Coordinates of C-alpha atoms (C1' of nucleotides) in Angstrom, one line a residue:
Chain A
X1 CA 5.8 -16.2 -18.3
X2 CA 3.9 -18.3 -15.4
X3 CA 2.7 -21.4 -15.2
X4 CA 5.5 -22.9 -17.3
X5 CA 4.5 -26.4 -17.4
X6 CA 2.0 -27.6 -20.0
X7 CA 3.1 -24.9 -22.5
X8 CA 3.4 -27.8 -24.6
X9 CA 0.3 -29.8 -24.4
X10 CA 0.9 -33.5 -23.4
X11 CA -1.3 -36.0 -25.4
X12 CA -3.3 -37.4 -23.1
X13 CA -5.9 -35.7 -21.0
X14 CA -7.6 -32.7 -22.4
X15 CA -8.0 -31.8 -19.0
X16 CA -10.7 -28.7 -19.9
X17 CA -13.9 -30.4 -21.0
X18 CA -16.8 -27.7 -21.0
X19 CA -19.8 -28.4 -21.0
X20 CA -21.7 -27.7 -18.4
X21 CA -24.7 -25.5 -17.4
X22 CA -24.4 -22.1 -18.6
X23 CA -24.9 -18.6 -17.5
X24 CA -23.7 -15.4 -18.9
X25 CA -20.5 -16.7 -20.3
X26 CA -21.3 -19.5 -21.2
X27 CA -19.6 -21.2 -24.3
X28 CA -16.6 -19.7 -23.8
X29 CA -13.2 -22.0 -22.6
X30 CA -9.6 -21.1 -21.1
X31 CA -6.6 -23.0 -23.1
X32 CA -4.5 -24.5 -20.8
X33 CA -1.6 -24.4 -23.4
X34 CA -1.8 -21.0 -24.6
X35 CA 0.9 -19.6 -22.8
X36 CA -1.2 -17.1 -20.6
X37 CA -1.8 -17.8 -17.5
X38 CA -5.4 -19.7 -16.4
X39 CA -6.3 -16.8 -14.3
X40 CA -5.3 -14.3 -16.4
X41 CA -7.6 -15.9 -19.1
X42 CA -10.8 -16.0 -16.7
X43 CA -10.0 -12.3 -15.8
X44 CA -9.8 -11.1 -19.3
X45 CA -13.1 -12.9 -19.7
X46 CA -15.2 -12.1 -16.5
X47 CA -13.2 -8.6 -17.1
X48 CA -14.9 -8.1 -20.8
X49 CA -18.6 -9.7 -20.1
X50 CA -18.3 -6.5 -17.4
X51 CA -17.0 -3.8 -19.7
X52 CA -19.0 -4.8 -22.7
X53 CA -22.6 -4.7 -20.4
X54 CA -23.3 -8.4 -20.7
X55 CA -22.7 -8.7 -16.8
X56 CA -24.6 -5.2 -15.3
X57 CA -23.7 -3.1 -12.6
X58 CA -25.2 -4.8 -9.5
X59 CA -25.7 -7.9 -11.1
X60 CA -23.5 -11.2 -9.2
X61 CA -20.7 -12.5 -11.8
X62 CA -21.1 -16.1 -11.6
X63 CA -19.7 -17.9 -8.2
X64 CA -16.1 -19.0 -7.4
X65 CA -17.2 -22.3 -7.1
X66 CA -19.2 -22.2 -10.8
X67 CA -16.4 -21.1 -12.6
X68 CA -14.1 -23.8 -10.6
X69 CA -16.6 -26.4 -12.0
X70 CA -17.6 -25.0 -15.5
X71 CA -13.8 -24.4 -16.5
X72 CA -12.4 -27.5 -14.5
X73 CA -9.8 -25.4 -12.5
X74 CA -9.2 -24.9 -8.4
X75 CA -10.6 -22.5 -6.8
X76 CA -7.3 -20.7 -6.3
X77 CA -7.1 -20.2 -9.7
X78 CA -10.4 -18.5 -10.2
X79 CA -9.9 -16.5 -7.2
X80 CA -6.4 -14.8 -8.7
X81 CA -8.6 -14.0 -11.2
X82 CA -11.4 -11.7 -9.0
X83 CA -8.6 -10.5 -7.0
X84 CA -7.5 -8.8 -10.3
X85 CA -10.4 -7.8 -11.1
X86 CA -11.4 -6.1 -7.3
X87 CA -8.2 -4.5 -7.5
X88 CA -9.4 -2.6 -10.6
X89 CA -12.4 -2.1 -8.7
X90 CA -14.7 -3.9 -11.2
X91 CA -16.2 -5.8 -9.0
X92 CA -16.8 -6.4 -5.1
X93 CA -16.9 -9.5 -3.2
X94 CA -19.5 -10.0 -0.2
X95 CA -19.0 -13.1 1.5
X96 CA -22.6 -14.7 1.8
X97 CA -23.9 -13.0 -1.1
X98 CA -21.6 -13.6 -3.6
X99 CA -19.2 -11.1 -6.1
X100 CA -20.9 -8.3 -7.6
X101 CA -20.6 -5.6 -10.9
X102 CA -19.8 -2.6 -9.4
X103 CA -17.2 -0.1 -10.9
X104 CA -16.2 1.3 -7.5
X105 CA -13.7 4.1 -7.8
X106 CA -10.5 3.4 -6.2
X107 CA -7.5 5.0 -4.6
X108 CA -3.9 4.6 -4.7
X109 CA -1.8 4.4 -1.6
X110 CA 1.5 6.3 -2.4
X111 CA 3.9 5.9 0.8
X112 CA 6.4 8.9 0.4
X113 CA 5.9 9.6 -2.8
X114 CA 7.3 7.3 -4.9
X115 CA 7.5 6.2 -8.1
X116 CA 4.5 7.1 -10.3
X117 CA 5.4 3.9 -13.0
X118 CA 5.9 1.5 -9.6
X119 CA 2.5 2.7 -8.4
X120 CA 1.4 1.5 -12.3
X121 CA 3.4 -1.5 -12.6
X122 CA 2.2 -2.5 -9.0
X123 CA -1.5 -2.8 -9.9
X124 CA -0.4 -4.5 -13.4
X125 CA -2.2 -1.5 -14.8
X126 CA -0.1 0.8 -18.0
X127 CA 0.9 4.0 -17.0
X128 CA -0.6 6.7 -19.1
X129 CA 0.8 10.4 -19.4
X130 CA -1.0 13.2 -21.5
X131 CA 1.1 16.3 -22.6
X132 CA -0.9 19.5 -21.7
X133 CA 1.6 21.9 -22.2
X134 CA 5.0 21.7 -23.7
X135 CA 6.6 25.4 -24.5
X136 CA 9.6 27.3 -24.7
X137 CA 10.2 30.0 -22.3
X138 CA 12.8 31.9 -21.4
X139 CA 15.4 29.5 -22.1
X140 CA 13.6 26.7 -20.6
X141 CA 11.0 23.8 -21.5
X142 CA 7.9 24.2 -19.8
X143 CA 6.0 21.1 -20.0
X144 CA 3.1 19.9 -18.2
X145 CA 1.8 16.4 -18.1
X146 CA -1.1 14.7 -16.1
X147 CA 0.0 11.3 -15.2
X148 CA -2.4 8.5 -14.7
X149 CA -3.3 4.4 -15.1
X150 CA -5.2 2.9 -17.7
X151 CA -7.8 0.5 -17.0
X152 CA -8.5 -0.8 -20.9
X153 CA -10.2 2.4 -22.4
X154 CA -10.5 4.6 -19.0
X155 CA -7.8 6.0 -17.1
X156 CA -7.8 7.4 -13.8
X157 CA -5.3 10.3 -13.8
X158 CA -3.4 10.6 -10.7
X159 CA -0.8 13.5 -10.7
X160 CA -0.2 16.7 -12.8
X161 CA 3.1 17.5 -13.2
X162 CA 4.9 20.8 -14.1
X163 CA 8.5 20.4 -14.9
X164 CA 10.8 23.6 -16.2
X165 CA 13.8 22.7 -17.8
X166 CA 17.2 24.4 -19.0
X167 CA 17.5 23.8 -22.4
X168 CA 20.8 25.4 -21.8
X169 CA 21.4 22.2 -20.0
X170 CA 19.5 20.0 -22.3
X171 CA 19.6 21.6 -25.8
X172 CA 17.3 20.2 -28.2
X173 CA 15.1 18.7 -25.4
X174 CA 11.9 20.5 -26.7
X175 CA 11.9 18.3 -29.4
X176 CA 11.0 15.5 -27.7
X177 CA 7.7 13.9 -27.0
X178 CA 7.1 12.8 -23.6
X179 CA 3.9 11.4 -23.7
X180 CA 6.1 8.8 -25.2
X181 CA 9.0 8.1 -23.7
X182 CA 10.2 8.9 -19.9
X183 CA 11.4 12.4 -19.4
X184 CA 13.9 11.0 -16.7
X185 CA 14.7 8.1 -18.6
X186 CA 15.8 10.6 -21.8
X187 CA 17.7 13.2 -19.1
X188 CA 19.6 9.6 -18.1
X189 CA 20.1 8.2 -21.6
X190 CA 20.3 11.4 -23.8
X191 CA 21.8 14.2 -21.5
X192 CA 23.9 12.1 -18.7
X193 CA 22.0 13.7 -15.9
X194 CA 20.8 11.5 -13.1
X195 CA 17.8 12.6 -11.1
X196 CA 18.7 11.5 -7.3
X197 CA 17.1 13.0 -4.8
X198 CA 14.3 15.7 -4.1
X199 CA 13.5 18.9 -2.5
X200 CA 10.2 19.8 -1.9
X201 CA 7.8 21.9 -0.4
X202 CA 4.0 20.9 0.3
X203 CA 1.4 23.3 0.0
X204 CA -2.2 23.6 -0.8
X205 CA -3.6 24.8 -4.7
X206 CA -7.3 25.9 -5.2
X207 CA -9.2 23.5 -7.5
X208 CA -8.1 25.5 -11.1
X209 CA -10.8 24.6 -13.9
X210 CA -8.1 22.6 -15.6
X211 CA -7.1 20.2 -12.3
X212 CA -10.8 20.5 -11.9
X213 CA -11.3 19.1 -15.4
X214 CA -7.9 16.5 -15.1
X215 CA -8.9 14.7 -12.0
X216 CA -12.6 14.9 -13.3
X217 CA -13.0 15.5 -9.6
X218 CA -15.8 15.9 -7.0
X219 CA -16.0 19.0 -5.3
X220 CA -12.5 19.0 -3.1
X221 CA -11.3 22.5 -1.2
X222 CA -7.8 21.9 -2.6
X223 CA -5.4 19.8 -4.2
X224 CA -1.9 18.6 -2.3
X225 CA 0.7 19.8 -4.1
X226 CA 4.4 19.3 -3.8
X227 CA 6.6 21.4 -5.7
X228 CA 10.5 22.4 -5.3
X229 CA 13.9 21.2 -7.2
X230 CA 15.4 17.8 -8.5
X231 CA 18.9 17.3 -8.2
X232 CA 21.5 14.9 -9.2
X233 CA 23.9 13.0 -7.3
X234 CA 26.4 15.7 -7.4
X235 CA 23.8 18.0 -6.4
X236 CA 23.1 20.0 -9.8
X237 CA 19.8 21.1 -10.6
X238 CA 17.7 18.5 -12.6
X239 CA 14.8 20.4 -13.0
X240 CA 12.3 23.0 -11.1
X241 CA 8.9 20.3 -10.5
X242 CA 5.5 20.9 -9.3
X243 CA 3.7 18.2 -9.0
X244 CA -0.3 18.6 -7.7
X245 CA -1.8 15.2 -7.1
X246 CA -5.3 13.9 -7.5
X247 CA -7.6 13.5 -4.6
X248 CA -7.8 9.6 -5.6
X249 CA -3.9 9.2 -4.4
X250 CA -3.7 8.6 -0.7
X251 CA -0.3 10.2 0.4
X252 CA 1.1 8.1 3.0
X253 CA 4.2 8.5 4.7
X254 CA 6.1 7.4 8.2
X255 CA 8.3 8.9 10.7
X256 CA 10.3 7.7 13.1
X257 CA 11.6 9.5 16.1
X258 CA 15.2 8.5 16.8
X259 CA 16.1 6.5 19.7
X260 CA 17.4 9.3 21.4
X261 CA 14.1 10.4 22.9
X262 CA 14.6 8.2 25.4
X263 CA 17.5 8.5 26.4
X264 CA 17.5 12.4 26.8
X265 CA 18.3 13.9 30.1
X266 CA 15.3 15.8 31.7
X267 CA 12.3 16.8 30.7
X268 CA 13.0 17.7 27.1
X269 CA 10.7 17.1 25.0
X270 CA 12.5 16.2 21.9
X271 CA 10.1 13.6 21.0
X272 CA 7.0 15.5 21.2
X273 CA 4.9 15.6 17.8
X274 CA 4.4 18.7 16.2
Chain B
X1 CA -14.4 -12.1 10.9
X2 CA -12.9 -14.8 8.8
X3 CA -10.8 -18.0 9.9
X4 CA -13.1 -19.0 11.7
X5 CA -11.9 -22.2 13.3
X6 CA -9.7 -22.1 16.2
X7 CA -11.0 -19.2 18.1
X8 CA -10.9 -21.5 20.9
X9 CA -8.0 -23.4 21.0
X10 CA -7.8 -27.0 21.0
X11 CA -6.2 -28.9 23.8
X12 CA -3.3 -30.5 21.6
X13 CA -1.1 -29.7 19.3
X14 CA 0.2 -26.5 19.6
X15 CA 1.0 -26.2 15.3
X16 CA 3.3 -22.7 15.7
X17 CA 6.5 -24.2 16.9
X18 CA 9.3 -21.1 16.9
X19 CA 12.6 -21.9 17.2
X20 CA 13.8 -21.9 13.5
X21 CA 17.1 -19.7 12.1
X22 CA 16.1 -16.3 12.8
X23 CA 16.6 -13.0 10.5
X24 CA 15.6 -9.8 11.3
X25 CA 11.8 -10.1 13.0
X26 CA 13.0 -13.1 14.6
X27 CA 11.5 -13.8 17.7
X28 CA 8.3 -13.0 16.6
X29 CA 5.0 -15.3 16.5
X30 CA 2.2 -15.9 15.3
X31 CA -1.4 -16.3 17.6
X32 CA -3.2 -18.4 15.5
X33 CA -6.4 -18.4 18.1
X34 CA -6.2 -14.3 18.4
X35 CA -9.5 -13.9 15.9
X36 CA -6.7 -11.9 13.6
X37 CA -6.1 -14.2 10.4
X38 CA -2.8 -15.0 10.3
X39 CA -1.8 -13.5 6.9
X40 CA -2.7 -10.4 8.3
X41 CA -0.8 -10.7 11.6
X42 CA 2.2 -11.4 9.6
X43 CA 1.5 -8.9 7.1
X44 CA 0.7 -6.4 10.1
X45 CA 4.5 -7.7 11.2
X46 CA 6.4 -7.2 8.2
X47 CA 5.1 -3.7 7.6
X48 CA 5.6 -2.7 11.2
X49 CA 9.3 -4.2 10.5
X50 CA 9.6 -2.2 7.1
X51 CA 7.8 1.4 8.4
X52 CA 9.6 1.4 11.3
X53 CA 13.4 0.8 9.1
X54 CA 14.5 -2.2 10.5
X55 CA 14.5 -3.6 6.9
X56 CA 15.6 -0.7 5.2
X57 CA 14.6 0.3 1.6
X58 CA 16.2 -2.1 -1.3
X59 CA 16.9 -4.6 1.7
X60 CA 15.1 -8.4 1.0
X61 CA 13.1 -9.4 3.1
X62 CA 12.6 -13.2 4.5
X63 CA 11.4 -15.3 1.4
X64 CA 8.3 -17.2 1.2
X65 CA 9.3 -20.5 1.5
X66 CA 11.7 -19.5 5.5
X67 CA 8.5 -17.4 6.7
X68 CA 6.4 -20.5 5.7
X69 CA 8.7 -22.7 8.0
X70 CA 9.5 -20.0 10.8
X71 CA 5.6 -19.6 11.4
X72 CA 4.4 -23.3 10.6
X73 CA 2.0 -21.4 7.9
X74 CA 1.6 -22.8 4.3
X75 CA 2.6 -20.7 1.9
X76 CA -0.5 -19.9 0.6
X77 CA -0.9 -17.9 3.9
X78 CA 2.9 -16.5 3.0
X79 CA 1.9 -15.2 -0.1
X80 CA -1.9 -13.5 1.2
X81 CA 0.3 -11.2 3.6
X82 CA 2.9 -10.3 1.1
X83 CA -0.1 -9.1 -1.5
X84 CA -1.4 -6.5 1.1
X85 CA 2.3 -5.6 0.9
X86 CA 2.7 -5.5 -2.4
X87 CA -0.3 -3.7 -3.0
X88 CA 0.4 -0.7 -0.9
X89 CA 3.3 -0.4 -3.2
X90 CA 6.0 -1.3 0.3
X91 CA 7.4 -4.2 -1.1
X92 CA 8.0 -5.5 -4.8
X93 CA 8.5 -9.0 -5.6
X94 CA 10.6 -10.5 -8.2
X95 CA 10.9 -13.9 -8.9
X96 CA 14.2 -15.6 -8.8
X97 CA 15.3 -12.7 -7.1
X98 CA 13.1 -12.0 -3.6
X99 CA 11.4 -9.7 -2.1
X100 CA 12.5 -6.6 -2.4
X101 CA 11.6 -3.1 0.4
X102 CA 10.8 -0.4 -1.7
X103 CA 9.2 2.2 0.0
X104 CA 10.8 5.5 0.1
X105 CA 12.0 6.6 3.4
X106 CA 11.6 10.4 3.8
X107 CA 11.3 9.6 7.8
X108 CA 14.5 11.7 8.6
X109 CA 14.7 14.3 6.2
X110 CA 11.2 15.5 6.6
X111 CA 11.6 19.1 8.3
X112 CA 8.8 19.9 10.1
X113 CA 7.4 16.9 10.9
X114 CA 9.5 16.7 13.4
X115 CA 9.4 17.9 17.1
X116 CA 7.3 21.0 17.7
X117 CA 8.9 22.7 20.9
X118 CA 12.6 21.7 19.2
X119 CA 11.4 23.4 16.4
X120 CA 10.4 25.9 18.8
X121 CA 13.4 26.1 20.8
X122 CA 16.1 26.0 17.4
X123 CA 14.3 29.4 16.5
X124 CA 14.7 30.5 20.5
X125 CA 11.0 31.1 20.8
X126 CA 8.5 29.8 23.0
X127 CA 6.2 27.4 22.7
X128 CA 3.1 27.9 23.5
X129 CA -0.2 25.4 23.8
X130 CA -4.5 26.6 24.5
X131 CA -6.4 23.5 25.0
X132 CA -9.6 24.2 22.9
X133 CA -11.3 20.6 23.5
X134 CA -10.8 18.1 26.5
X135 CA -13.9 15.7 26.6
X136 CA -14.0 12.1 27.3
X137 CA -16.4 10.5 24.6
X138 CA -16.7 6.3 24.4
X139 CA -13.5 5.8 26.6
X140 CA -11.6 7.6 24.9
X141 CA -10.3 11.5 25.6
X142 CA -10.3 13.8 22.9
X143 CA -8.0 16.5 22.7
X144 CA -7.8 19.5 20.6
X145 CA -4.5 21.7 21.2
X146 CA -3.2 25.0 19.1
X147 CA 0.3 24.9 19.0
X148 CA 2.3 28.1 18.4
X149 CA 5.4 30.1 19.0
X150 CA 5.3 33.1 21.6
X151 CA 7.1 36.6 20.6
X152 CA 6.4 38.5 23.5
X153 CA 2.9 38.9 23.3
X154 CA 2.2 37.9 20.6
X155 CA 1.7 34.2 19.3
X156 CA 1.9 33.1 16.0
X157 CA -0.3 29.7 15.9
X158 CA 1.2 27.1 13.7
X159 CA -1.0 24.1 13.9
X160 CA -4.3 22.4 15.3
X161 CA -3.6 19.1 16.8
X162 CA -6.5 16.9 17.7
X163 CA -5.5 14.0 19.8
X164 CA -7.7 11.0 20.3
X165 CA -6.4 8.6 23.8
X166 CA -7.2 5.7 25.3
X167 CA -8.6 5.7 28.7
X168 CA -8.5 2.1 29.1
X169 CA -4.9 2.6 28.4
X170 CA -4.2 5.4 30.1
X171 CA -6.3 5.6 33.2
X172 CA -6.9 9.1 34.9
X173 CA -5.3 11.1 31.5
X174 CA -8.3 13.1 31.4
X175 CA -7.2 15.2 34.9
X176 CA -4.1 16.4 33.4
X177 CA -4.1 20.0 31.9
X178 CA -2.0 19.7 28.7
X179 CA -1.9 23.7 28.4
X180 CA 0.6 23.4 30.9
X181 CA 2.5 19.9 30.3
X182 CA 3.2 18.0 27.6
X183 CA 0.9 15.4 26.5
X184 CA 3.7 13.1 25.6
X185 CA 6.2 14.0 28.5
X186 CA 3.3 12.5 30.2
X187 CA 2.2 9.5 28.7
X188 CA 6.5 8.5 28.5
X189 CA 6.6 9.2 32.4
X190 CA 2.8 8.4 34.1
X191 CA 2.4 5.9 31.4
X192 CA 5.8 4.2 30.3
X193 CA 4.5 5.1 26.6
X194 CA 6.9 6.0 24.3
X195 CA 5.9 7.1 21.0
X196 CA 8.2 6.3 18.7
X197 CA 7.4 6.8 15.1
X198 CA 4.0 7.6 13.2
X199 CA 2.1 6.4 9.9
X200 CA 0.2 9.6 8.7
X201 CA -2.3 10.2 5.8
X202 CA -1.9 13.6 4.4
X203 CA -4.9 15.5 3.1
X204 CA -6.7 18.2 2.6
X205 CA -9.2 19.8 4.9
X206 CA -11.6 22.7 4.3
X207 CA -11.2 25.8 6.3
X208 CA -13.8 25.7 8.8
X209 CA -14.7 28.9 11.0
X210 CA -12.3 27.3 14.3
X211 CA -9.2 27.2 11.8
X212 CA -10.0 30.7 10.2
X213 CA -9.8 31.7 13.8
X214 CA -7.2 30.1 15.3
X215 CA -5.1 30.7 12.3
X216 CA -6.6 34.6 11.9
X217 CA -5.8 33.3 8.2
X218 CA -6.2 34.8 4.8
X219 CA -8.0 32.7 2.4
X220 CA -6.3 29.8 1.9
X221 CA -8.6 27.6 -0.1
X222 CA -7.8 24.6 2.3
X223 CA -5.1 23.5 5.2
X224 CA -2.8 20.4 4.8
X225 CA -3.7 18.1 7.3
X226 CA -1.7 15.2 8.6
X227 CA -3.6 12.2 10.5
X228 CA -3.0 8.7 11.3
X229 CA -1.5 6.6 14.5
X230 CA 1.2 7.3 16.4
X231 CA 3.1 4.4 17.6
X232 CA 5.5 2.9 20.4
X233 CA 8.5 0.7 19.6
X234 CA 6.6 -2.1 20.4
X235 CA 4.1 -0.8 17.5
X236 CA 1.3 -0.7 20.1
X237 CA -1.1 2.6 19.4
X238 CA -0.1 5.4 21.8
X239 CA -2.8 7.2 19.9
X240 CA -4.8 8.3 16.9
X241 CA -4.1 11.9 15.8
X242 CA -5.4 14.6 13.2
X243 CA -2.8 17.3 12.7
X244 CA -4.0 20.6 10.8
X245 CA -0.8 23.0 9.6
X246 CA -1.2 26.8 9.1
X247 CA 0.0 28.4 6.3
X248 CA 2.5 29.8 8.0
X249 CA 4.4 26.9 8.6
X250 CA 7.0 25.2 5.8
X251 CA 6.7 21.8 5.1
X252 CA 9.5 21.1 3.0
X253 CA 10.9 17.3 3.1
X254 CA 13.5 15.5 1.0
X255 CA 13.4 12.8 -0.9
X256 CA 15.7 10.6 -2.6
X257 CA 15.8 7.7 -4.8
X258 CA 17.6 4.5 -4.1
X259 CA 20.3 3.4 -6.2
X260 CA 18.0 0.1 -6.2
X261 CA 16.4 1.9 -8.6
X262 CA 18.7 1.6 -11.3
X263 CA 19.0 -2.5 -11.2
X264 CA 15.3 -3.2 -11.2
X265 CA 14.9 -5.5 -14.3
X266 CA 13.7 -4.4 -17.7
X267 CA 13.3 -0.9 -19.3
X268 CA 10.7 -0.3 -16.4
X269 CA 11.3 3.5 -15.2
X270 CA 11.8 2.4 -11.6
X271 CA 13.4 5.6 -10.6
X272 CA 10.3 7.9 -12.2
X273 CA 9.3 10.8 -10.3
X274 CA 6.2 10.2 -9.5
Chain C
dT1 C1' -30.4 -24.9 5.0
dA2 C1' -27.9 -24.3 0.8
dG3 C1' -24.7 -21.4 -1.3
dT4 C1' -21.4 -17.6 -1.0
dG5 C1' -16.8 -15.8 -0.3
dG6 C1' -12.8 -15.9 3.4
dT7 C1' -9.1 -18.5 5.2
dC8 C1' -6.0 -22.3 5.4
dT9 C1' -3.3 -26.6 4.3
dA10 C1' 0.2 -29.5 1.8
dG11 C1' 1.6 -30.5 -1.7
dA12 C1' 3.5 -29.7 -7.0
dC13 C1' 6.1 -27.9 -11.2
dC14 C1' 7.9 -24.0 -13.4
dA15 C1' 10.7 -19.6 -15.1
dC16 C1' 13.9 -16.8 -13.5
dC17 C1' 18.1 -15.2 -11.0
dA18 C1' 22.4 -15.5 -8.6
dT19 C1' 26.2 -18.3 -8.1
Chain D
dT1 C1' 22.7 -25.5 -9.1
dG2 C1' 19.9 -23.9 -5.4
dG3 C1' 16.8 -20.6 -4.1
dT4 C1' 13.2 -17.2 -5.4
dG5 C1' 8.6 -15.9 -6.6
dG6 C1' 4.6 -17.4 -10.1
dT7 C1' 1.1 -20.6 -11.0
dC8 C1' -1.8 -24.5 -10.0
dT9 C1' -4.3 -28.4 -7.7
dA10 C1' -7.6 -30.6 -4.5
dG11 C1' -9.0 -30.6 -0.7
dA12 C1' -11.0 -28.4 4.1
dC13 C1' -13.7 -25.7 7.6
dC14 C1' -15.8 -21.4 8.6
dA15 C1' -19.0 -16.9 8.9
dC16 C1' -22.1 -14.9 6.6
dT17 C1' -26.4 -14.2 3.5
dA18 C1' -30.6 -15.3 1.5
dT19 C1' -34.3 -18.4 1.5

DNA sequence: TAGTGGTCTAGACCACCAT
DNA sequence: TGGTGGTCTAGACCACTAT
């Protein structure tokens, strides 16, 4: 993908020599010419030595300017590496001290609630969905999911998400498996229906023992939840969608108050906050 | 904090020459002896440009290499803002392509986020306002207001709003009584403030005996809370705010997904609900 | 004082995309 | 083909921390 150059190794110059004092790591070397990136290398290194125990929790991973020297690469490069790795929240940098184990939780800004995969894809971190319920009721498929990312064997689980779905409208839906494949993406591809827009109502749900138990969750008064209808560009009903969201997603969202305010006559106070 | 050089500015060369092609946040600069990095001024300027809707969702914004030569910054600089960006999920890059505005905007369509009295006046009530805090702590006056619609006698109370102002920025506030005008009629007309749009966290918050009260609630395992800045059209701070919403009010808001979705690259379920 | 991470510069080559 | 973002180099000065 990256990097591009030197996917073919020139003859000369074999430009990562090792060799030099160890620590924790030690013997270990990146390949310039094995088609992943440098950084991405280092990180899957520094990123294992953490998640096998070799490097413990409080303990400082080697220095920016070690790894620059022991692997023979610019600082940038071993920097991209850490920054991957902070944003997993393996590790935490202290300027002065130095860049230390430490498996700090860490929370997802969502601005107006978009897309759960572009929240994954974002963090280059796989999207992960669990199927807790999936039943036939009444003429429509009841299916429940929690949503969440995977960080190599843990996930964090962000959302659950109730759906109810015709089967009138999508006939043989409830035999597939979504833990597998996108329900949207099958609606699109399978049934020709387009999710486009979103009505929604937020409310407040009391911690249930099964959120409780999805979002493995600290002691919270209640989860956000938004729930309502998802239609299609012609305005048909997609699906009926609740959607309750862990406390580790940070719900962000902006408003603007038109121009007008203004420019209003009088004392109105159309621009007054609720 | 960081950058540490120029805090005091050298005599000579004055290194952030404007004056190239403009696009959108044109006439902007950046301070490089303000103590604010630069990344994050510029990163603090795209977002403003972005939250507020002058570059509107699926809209490109400036690439690397013309911010690099409007602002006299090497890219490197460039590319620290635009991962703050990209991390709060705002922006997505894609190379050979740009970067790309993808945050949702709900701004418009969000129903009672809007103006309190015009919600009051649509339903042809009366709004009503009891002061329950006024107290100037570190230079700062903090205000705490129940909002709520009048039926004759009665008053149905429909939120808590807890304001936190500036004295230094508005001098001689504190003397006003906000039972009886509006804060923000105020700070537009004694001030020449004019709030003009909001970034807000949503949450949950704990019902506490003052909400039981003020709300003479059920139990409602928790209230949804809205706090965060409120900002001007300049995006100066007009002032911090913690809004809690009873029960009794409705928030519904829309949402709708771009037809940007449907180009992004790949298989990748861009559209996904989240 | 020596070492750490934080910021910044000024280059470079590349894969990918639109044209 | 020209422009985009992705990766990388080889420097630099700084604030902060530990000693």
């Amino acid at each position: 993908m990256p990097r591009p150059d030197r996917t073919n190794p020139p003859v000369d110059e074999p430009r990562l020599e090792t060799g030099r004092p160890d620590f924790g790591l030690s013997r270990l070397q990146l390949d310039a010419y094995s088609g992943e990136q440098l950084y991405r290398q280092l990180y899957r290194m520094l990123r294992a030595a953490i998640l096998s125990g070799d490097l413990a929790e409080g303990e400082a991973i080697p220095s920016e300017n070690q790894l620059r020297d022991q692997f023979g690469i610019a600082r940038t490069t071993v920097r991209n590496a850490m920054s991957l790795l902070v944003s997993e929240g393996l590790v935490q940098q202290v300027r002065g001290r130095g860049t230390i184990v430490s498996h700090r939780p860490i929370s997802h800004s969502i601005w107006n609630f978009g897309s759960f995969t572009e929240l994954a894809r974002r963090q280059g971190q796989r999207p992960v969905t669990r199927v807790l319920e999936h039943q036939v009721e009444h003429g429509e498929l009841h299916l429940v999911r929690a949503r969440g990312l995977a960080n190599g064997e843990a996930v964090t689980w962000l959302n659950m998400d109730t759906s109810w779905l015709s089967l009138e409208l999508y006939p043989g839906l409830e035999r597939y498996d979504f833990a597998e494949q996108s329900l949207y993406e099958t609606l699109r591809r399978d049934y020709g229906r387009h999710p486009m827009r979103s009505e929604l109502l937020l409310t407040v749900v009391p911690p249930s023992e099964r959120l409780r138990d999805v979002f493995a969750g600290a002691h919270v008064p209640g989860y956000l939840c938004a729930s309502g209808d998802v239609l299609d560009g012609d305005d048909r009903l997609v699906e009926r969608t609740s959607i309750v969201y862990s406390p580790a997603v940070q719900m962000k969202f902006a408003t603007r108050w038109g121009r007008s305010t203004a420019q209003l006559p009088s004392g109105r106070d159309a621009g007054e906050q609720t």
